[in-house]
Coordinates of C-alpha atoms (C1' of nucleotides) in Angstrom, one line a residue:
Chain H
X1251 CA -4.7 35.0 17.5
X1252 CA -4.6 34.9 13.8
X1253 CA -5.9 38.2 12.3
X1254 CA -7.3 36.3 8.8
X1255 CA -8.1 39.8 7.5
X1256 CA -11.2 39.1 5.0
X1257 CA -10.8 38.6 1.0
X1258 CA -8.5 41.0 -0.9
X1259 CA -6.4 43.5 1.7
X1260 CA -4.6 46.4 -0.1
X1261 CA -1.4 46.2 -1.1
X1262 CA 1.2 48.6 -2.1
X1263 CA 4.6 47.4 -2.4
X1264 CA 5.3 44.8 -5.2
X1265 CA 6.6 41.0 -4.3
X1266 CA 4.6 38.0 -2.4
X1267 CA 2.3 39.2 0.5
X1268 CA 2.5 37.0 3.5
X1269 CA -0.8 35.2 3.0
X1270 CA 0.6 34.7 -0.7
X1271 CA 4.0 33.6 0.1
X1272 CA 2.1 31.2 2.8
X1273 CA 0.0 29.4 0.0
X1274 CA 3.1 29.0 -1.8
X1275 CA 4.8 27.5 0.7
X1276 CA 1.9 24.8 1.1
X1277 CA 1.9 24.2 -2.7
X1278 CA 5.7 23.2 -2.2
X1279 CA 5.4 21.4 0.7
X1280 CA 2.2 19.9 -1.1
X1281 CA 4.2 19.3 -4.4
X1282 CA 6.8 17.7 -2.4
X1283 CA 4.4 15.3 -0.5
X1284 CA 3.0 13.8 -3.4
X1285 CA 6.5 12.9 -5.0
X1286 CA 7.6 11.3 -1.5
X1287 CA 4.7 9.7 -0.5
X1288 CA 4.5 7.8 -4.1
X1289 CA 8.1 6.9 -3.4
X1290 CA 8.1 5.6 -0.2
X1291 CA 4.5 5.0 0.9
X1292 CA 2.7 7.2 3.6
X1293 CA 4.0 4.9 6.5
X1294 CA 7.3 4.9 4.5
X1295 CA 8.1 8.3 3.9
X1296 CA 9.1 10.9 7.1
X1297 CA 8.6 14.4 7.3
X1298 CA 11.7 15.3 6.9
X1299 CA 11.5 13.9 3.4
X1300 CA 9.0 16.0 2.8
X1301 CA 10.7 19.1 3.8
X1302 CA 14.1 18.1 2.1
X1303 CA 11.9 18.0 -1.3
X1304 CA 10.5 21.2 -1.0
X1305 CA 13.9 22.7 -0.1
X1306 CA 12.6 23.6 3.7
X1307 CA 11.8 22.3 7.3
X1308 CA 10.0 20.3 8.9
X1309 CA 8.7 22.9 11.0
X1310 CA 7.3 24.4 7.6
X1311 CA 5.1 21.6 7.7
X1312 CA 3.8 21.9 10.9
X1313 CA 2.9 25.8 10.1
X1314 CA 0.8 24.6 7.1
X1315 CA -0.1 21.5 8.3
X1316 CA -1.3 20.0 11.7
X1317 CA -0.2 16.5 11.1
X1318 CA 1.2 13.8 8.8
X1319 CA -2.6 12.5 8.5
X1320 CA -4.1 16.4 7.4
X1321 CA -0.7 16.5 5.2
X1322 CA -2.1 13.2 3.9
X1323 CA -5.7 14.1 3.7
X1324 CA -4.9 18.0 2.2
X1325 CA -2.9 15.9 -0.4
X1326 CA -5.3 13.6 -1.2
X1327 CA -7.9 16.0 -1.7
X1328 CA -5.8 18.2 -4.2
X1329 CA -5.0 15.3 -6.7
X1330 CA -7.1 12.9 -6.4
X1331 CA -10.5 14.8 -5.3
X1332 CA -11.2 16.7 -8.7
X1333 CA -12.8 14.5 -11.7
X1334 CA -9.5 15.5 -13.4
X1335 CA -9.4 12.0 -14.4
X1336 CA -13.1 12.0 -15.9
X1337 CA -11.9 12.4 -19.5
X1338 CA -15.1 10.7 -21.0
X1339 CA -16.3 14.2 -22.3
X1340 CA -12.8 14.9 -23.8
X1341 CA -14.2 11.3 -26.7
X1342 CA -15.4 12.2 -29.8
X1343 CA -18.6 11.5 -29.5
X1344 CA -19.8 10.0 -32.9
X1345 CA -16.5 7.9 -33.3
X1346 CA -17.4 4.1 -33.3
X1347 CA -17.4 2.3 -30.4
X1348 CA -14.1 0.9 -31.3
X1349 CA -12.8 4.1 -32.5
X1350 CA -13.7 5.4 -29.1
X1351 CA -12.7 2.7 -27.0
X1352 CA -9.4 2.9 -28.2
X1353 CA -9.4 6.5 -27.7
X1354 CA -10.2 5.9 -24.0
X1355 CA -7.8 3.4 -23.6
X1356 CA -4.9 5.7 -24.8
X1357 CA -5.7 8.4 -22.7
X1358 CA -5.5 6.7 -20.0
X1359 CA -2.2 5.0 -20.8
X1360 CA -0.8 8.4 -21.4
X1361 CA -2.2 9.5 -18.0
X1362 CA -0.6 6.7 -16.4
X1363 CA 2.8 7.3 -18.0
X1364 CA 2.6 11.3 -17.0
X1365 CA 0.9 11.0 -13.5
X1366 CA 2.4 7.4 -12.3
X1367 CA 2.7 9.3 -9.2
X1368 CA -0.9 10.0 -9.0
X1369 CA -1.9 6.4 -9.4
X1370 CA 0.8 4.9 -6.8
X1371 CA -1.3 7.4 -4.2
X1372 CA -4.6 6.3 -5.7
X1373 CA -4.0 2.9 -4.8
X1374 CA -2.1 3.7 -1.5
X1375 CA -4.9 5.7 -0.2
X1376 CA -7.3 2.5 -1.1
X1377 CA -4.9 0.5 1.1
X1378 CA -5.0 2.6 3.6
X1379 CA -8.9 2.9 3.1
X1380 CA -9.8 -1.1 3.3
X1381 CA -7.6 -1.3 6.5
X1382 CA -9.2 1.9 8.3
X1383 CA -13.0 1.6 7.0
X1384 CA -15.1 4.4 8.1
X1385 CA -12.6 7.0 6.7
X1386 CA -13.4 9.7 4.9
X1387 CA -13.7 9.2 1.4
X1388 CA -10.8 12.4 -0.1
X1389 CA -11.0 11.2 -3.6
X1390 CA -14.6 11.8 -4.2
X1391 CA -14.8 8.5 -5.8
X1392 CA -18.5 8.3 -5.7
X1393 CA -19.2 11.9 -7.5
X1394 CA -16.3 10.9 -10.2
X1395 CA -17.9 7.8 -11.6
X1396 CA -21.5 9.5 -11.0
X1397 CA -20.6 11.9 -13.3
X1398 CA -19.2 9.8 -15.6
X1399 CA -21.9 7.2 -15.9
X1400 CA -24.0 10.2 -16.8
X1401 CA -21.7 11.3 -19.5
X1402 CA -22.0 7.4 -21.0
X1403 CA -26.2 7.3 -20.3
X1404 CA -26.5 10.5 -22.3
X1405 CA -24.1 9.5 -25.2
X1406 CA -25.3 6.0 -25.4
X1407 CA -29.3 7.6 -25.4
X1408 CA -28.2 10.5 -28.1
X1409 CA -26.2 7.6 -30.4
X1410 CA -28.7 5.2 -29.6
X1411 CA -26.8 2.5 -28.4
X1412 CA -27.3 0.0 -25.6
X1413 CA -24.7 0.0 -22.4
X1414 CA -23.8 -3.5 -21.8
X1415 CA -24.7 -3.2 -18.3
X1416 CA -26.2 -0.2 -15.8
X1417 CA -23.7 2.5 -16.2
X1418 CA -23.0 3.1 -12.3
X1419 CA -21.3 -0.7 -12.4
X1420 CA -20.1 0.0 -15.2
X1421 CA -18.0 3.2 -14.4
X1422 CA -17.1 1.1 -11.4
X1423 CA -15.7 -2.0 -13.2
X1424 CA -13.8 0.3 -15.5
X1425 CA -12.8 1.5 -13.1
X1426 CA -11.3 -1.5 -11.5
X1427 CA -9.6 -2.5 -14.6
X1428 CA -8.3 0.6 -15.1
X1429 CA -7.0 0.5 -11.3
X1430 CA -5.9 -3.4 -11.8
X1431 CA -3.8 -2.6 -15.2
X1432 CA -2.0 0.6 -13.9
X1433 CA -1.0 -1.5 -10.9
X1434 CA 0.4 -4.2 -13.1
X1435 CA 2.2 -2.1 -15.7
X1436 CA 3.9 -0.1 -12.8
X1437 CA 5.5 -3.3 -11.5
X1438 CA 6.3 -5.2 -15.0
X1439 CA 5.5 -2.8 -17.8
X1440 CA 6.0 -5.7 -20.7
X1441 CA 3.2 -8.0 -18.9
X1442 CA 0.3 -4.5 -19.7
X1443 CA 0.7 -3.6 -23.6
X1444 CA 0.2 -0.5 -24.7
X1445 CA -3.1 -1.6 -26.2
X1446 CA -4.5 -4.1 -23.4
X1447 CA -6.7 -1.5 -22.5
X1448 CA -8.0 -0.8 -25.3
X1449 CA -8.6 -4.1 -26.5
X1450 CA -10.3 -4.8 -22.8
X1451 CA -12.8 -2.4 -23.6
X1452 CA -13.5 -3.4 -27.3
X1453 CA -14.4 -6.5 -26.1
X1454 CA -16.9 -5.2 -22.8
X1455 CA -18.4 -2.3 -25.5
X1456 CA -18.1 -4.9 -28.8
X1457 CA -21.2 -6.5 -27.1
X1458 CA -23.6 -3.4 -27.3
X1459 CA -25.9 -3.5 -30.2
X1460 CA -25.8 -0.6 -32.2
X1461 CA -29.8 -0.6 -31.4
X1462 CA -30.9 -0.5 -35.0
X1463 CA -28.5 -1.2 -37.7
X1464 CA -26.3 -4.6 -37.3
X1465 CA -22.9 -2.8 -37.0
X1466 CA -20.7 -5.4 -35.3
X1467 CA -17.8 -3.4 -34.2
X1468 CA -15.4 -6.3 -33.5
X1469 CA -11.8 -4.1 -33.1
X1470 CA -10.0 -6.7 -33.8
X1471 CA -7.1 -6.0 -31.9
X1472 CA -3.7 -6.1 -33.2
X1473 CA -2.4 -9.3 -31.6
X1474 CA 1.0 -10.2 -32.5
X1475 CA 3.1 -10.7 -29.8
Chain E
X800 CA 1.2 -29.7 23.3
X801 CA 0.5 -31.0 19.9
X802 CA 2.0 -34.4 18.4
X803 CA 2.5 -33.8 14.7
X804 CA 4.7 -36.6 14.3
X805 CA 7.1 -35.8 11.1
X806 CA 8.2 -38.7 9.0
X807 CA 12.0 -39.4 9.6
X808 CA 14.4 -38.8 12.5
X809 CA 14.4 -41.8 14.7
X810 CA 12.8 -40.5 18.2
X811 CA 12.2 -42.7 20.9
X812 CA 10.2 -40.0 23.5
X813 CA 6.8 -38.7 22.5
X814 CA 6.5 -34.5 22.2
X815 CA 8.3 -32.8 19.3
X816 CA 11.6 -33.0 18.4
X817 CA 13.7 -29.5 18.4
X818 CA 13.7 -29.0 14.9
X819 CA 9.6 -29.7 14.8
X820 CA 9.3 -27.4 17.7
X821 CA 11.0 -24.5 15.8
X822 CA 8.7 -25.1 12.2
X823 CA 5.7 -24.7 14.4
X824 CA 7.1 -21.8 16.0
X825 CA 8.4 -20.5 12.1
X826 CA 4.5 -21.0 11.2
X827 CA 3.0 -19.8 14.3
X828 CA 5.6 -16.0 13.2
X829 CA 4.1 -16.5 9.8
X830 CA 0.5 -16.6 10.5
X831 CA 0.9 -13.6 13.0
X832 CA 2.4 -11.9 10.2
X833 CA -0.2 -12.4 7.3
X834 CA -2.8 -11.1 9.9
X835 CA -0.7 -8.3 11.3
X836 CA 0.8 -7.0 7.8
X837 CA -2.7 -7.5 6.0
X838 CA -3.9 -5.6 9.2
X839 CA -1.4 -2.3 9.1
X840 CA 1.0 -2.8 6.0
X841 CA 4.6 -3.8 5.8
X842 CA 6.1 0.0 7.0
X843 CA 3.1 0.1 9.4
X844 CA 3.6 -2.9 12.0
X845 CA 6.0 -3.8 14.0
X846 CA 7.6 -6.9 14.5
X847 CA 6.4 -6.4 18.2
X848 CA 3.1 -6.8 16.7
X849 CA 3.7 -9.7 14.8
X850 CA 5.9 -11.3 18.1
X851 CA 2.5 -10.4 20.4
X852 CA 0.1 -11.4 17.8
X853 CA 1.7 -15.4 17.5
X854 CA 2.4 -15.3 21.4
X855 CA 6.0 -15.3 21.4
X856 CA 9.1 -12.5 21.8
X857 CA 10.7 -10.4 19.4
X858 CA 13.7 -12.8 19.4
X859 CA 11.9 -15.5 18.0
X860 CA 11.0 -13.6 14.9
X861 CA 15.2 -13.2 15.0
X862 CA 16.3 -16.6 15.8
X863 CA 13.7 -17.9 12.6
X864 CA 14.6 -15.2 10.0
X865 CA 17.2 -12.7 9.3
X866 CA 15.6 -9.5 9.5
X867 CA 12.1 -8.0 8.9
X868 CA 12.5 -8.2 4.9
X869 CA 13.0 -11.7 5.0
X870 CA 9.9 -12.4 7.2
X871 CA 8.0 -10.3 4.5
X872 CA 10.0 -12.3 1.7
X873 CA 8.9 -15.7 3.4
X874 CA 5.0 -14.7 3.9
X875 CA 4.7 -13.9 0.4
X876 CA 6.2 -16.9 -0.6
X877 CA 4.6 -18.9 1.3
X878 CA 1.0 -17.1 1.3
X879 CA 1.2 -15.8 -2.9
X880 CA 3.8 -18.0 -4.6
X881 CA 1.7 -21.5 -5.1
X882 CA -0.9 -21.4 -7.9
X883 CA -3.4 -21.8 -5.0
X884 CA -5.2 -18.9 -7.0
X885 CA -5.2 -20.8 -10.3
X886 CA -8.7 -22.1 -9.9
X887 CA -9.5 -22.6 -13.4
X888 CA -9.0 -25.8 -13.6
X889 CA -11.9 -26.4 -11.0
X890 CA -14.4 -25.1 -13.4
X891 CA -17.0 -27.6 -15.0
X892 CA -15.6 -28.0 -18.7
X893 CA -18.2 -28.4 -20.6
X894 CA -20.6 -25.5 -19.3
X895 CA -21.7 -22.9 -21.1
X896 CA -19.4 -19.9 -21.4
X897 CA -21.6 -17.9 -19.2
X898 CA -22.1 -20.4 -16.8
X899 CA -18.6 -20.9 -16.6
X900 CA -17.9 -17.1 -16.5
X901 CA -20.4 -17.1 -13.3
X902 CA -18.4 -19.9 -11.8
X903 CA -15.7 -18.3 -12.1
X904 CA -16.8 -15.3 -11.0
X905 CA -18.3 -17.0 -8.0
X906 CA -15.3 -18.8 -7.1
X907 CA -13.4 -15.7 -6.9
X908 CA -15.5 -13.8 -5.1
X909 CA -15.7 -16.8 -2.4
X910 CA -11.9 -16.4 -2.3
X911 CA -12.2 -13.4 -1.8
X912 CA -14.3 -13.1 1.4
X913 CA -12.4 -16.0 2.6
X914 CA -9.0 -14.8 2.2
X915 CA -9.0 -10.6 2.3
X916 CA -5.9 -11.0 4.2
X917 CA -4.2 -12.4 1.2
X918 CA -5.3 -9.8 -1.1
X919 CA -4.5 -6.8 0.9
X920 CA -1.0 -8.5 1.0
X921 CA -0.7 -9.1 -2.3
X922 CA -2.0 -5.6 -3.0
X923 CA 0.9 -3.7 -0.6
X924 CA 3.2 -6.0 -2.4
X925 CA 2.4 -4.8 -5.8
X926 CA 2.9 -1.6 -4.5
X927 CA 5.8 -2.4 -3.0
X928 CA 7.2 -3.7 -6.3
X929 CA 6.0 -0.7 -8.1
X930 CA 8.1 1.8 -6.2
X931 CA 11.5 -0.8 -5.2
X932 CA 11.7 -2.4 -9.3
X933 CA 14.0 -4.5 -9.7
X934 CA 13.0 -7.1 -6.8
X935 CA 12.2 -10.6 -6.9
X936 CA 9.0 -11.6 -7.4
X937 CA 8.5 -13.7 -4.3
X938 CA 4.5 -14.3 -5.6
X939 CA 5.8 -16.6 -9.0
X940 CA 3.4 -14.0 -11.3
X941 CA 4.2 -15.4 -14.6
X942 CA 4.1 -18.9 -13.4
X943 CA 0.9 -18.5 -12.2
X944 CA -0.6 -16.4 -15.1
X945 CA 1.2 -18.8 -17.6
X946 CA -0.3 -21.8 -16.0
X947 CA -3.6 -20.1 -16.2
X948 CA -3.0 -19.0 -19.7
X949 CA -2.4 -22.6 -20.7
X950 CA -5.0 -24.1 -19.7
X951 CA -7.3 -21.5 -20.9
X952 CA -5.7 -22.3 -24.5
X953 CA -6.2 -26.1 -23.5
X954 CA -9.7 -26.0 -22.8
X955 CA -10.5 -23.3 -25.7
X956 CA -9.0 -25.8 -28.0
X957 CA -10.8 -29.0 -27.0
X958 CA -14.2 -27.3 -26.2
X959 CA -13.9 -25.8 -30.1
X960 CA -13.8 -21.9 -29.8
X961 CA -11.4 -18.9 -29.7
X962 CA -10.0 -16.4 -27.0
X963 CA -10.9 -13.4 -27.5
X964 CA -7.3 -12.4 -27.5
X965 CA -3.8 -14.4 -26.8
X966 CA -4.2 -16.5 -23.9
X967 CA -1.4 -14.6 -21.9
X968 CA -2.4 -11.0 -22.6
X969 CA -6.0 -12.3 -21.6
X970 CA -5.0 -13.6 -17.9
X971 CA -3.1 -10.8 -17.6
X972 CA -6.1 -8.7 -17.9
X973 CA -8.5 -11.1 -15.6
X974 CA -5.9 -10.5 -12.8
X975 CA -5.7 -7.2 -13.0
X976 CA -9.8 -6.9 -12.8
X977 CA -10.0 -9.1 -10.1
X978 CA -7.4 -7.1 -8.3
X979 CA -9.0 -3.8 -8.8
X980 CA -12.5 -5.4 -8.8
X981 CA -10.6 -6.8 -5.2
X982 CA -9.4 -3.0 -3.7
X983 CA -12.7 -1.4 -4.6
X984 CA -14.7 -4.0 -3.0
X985 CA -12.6 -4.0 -0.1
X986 CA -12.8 -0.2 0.2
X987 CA -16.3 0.1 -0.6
X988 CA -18.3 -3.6 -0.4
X989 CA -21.3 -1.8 -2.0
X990 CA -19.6 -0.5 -4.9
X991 CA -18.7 -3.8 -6.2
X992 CA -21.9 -6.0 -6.2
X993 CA -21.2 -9.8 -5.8
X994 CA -22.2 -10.9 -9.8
X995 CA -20.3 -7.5 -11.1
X996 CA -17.1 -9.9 -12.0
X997 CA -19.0 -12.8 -13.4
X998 CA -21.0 -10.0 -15.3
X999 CA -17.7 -8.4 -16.7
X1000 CA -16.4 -11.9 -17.6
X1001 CA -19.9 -12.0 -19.8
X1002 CA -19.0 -9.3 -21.8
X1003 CA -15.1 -10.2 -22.4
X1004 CA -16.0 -14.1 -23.1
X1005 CA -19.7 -13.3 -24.8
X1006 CA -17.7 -12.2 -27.9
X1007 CA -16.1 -15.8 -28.1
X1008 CA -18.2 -17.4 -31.4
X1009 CA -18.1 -20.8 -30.5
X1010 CA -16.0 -21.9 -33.9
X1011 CA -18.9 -23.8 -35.9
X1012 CA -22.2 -23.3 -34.1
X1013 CA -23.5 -19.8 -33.8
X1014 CA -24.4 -20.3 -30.3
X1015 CA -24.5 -16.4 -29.1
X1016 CA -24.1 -16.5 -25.1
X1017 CA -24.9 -13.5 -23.7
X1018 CA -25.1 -14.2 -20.0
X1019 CA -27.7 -11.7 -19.6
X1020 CA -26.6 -10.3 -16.2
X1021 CA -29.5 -9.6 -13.7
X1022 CA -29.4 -5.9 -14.0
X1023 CA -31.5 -4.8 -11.0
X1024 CA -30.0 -2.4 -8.8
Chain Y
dT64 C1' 19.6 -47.1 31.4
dG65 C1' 22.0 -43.3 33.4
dT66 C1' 25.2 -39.4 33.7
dA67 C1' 27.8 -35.2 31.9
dC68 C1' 28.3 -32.1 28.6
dA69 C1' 26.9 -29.5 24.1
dT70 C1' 23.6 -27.3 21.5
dC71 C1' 20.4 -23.9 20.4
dA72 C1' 15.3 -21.9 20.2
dG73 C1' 13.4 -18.6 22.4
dT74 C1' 13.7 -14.8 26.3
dG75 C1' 14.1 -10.2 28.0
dA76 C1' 16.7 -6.3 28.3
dA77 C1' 19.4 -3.1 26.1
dC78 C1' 21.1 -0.3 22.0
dG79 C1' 20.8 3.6 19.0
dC80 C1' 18.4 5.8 15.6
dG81 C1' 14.8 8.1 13.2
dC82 C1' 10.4 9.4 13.7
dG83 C1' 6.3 12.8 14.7
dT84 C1' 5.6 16.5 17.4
dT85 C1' 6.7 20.7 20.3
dC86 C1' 8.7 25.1 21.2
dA87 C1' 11.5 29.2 21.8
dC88 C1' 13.2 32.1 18.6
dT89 C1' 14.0 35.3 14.3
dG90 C1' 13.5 38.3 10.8
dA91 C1' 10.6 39.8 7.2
dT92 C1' 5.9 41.6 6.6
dG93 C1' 2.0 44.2 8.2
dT94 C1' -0.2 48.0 11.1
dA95 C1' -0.7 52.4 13.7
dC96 C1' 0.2 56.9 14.0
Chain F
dT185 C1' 6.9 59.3 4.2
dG186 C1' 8.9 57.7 8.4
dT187 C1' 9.2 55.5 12.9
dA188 C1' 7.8 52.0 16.6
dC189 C1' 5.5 48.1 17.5
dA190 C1' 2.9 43.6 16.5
dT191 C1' 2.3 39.6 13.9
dC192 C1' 3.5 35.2 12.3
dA193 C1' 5.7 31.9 8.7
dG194 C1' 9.4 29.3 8.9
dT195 C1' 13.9 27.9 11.6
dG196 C1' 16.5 24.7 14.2
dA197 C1' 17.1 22.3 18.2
dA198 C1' 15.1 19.4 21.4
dC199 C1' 11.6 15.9 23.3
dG200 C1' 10.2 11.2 24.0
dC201 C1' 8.8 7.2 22.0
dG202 C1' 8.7 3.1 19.2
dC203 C1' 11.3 0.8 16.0
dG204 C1' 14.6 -2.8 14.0
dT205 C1' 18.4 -5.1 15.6
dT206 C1' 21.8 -7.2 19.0
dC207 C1' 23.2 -9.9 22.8
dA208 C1' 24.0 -12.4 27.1
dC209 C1' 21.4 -15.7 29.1
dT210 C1' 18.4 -20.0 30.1
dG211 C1' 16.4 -24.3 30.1
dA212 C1' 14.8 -27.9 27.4
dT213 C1' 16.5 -31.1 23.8
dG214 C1' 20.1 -33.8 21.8
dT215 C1' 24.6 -36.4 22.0
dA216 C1' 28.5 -39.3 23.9
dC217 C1' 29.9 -42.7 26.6

DNA sequence: TGTACATCAGTGAACGCGCGTTCACTGATGTAC
DNA sequence: TGTACATCAGTGAACGCGCGTTCACTGATGTAC
């Protein structure tokens, strides 16, 4: 039925051609998803939520969309699926492990104050993953922290410095903690400082032996409180 | 049926008494609902689930609590809100810190096999929390984390060496690995390899100079994989 | 101890309501000539 | 360029169905005498 004319299609006239107006729509409806679904959970949140968000119907959805689930899955895929959140490259590389650990660690505070929405989906969709095993995997998980363990082998082999453990397990527990303290600072923000993070990971990196010199980067960590 | 005499109430027939009769019944709803919830979340199952699941009618889940909320509110309470998670206390004393880091470890992961029902619930609650703030906290969090903290401090004091940061901000951070350490695991068993959290301990509580002797305990970590 | 009545935990059916999904329709965009 | 028809993204109403909640009822337990 659908014509799906190949790549570009000539247009004259100025203004939105269907197909572009279409993806548009789907961004909106897409847009509006994410902010709903973070709100009210994917079980908790209707369709009709959805459409009222974008400023449209529910029958919008169902031209974009075949179901909740793909609406779900299309969802998924768009924020959580690109190593947008592997921001190891983005360290300066010949900081000191302190230096860079607390770079690290207020990154990904920042991200967690500007994408809380991304994170209440994250864990959703792990949820929704250990009660329905076998599902498929939308958020790439495995080729994010690939590519990041990589990124830590090569700059601990060019600063020559040890990892305290294999990198894939590592990626994975940071991971984790990462994970854990974003779920606890988005339900009592004073129990997660600011600088928790950061001092977690001074403490797992203030292990690794600088290989040659005796550099013991202890950061010391600001505790008052 | 069962006896499970209670202590007072003078009785003079065998069987339960009325009031006996509707605690079992209250436990038998609570039980079906850690296994159901765990099973398909709080917005995903319904209290028909929960009613078939204990053997009993819808109505019973009415005549022992008010609404759905409150069975949720009671589970939790009953299932999160004791310090049965505050295990610390269990661990041998006078080990070394690594081997108490791998008991630890251990112990949680046990706890973790054993009770993945309790997790996932605590997990959807978090969640839960994060997007409705402002609601009780029907799992005691700072109870349990202070109770933790303390005896941390306790046993840091008497053993002779120092936290590697304030006892709360340090248990705050140990839940929140375990929790994400937790949600991986259940998402992805072979992501999160049994010795990963006693490893991770390692490297937070390797840093710990044991006050006077400079006994360096680096737990080494059998890095195969 | 036995009898008559009161209580109430749990039943089963019914209630609306909101949900995901379907569908006939419309009007703007695209195509043919 | 203009006209006639085709397409199809989004509308709005309708559909059943399952949900949380309510309620009249029942029969076993408890109480009074």
């Amino acid at each position: 039925v659908t014509a799906m004319m190949g790549s570009v299609s000539p247009r004259q006239k100025a203004a939105l051609s269907r197909e572009e107006k279409k993806a548009q729509t789907r961004q909106k409806l897409l847009d509006a998803a994410a902010t709903v679904f973070a709100h009210k959970g994917f079980a908790g949140a209707s369709l009709d939520d959805v459409a009222d968000e974008a400023g449209l119907t529910k029958g919008a959805v169902y031209s974009n969309f075949a179901s909740k689930e793909e609406l779900i899955s299309a969802l998924l895929e768009q924020r959580l699926g690109q190593p947008s959140l592997a921001f190891p490259k983005l360290i300066s590389p010949h900081a000191t492990q302190a230096e860079q650990a607390e770079q690290a660690a207020h990154m990904f505070m920042n991200l967690l104050a500007n994408e809380r929405e991304t994170y209440l989906l994250d864990i959703e969709f792990m949820l929704y993953r250990a009660r329905n095993p076998g599902m498929h995997d939308s958020t790439n998980y495995v080729a994010r922290r690939d590519e990041i363990a990589r990124t830590m082998e090569a700059r601990a082999a060019a600063e020559g410095f040890e990892l305290p453990m294999p990198a894939k397990d590592l990626t994975t527990a940071l991971f984790a903690i990462g994970m854990g303290l974003a779920l606890e600072r988005m339900v009592n923000e004073e129990h997660v400082p600011e600088d928790l993070f950061g001092r977690v990971l001074g403490l797992i990196f203030g292990n690794v032996q600088p290989a040659g010199k005796d550099k013991r980067s202890q950061p010391t960590g600001k505790d008052k409180r």
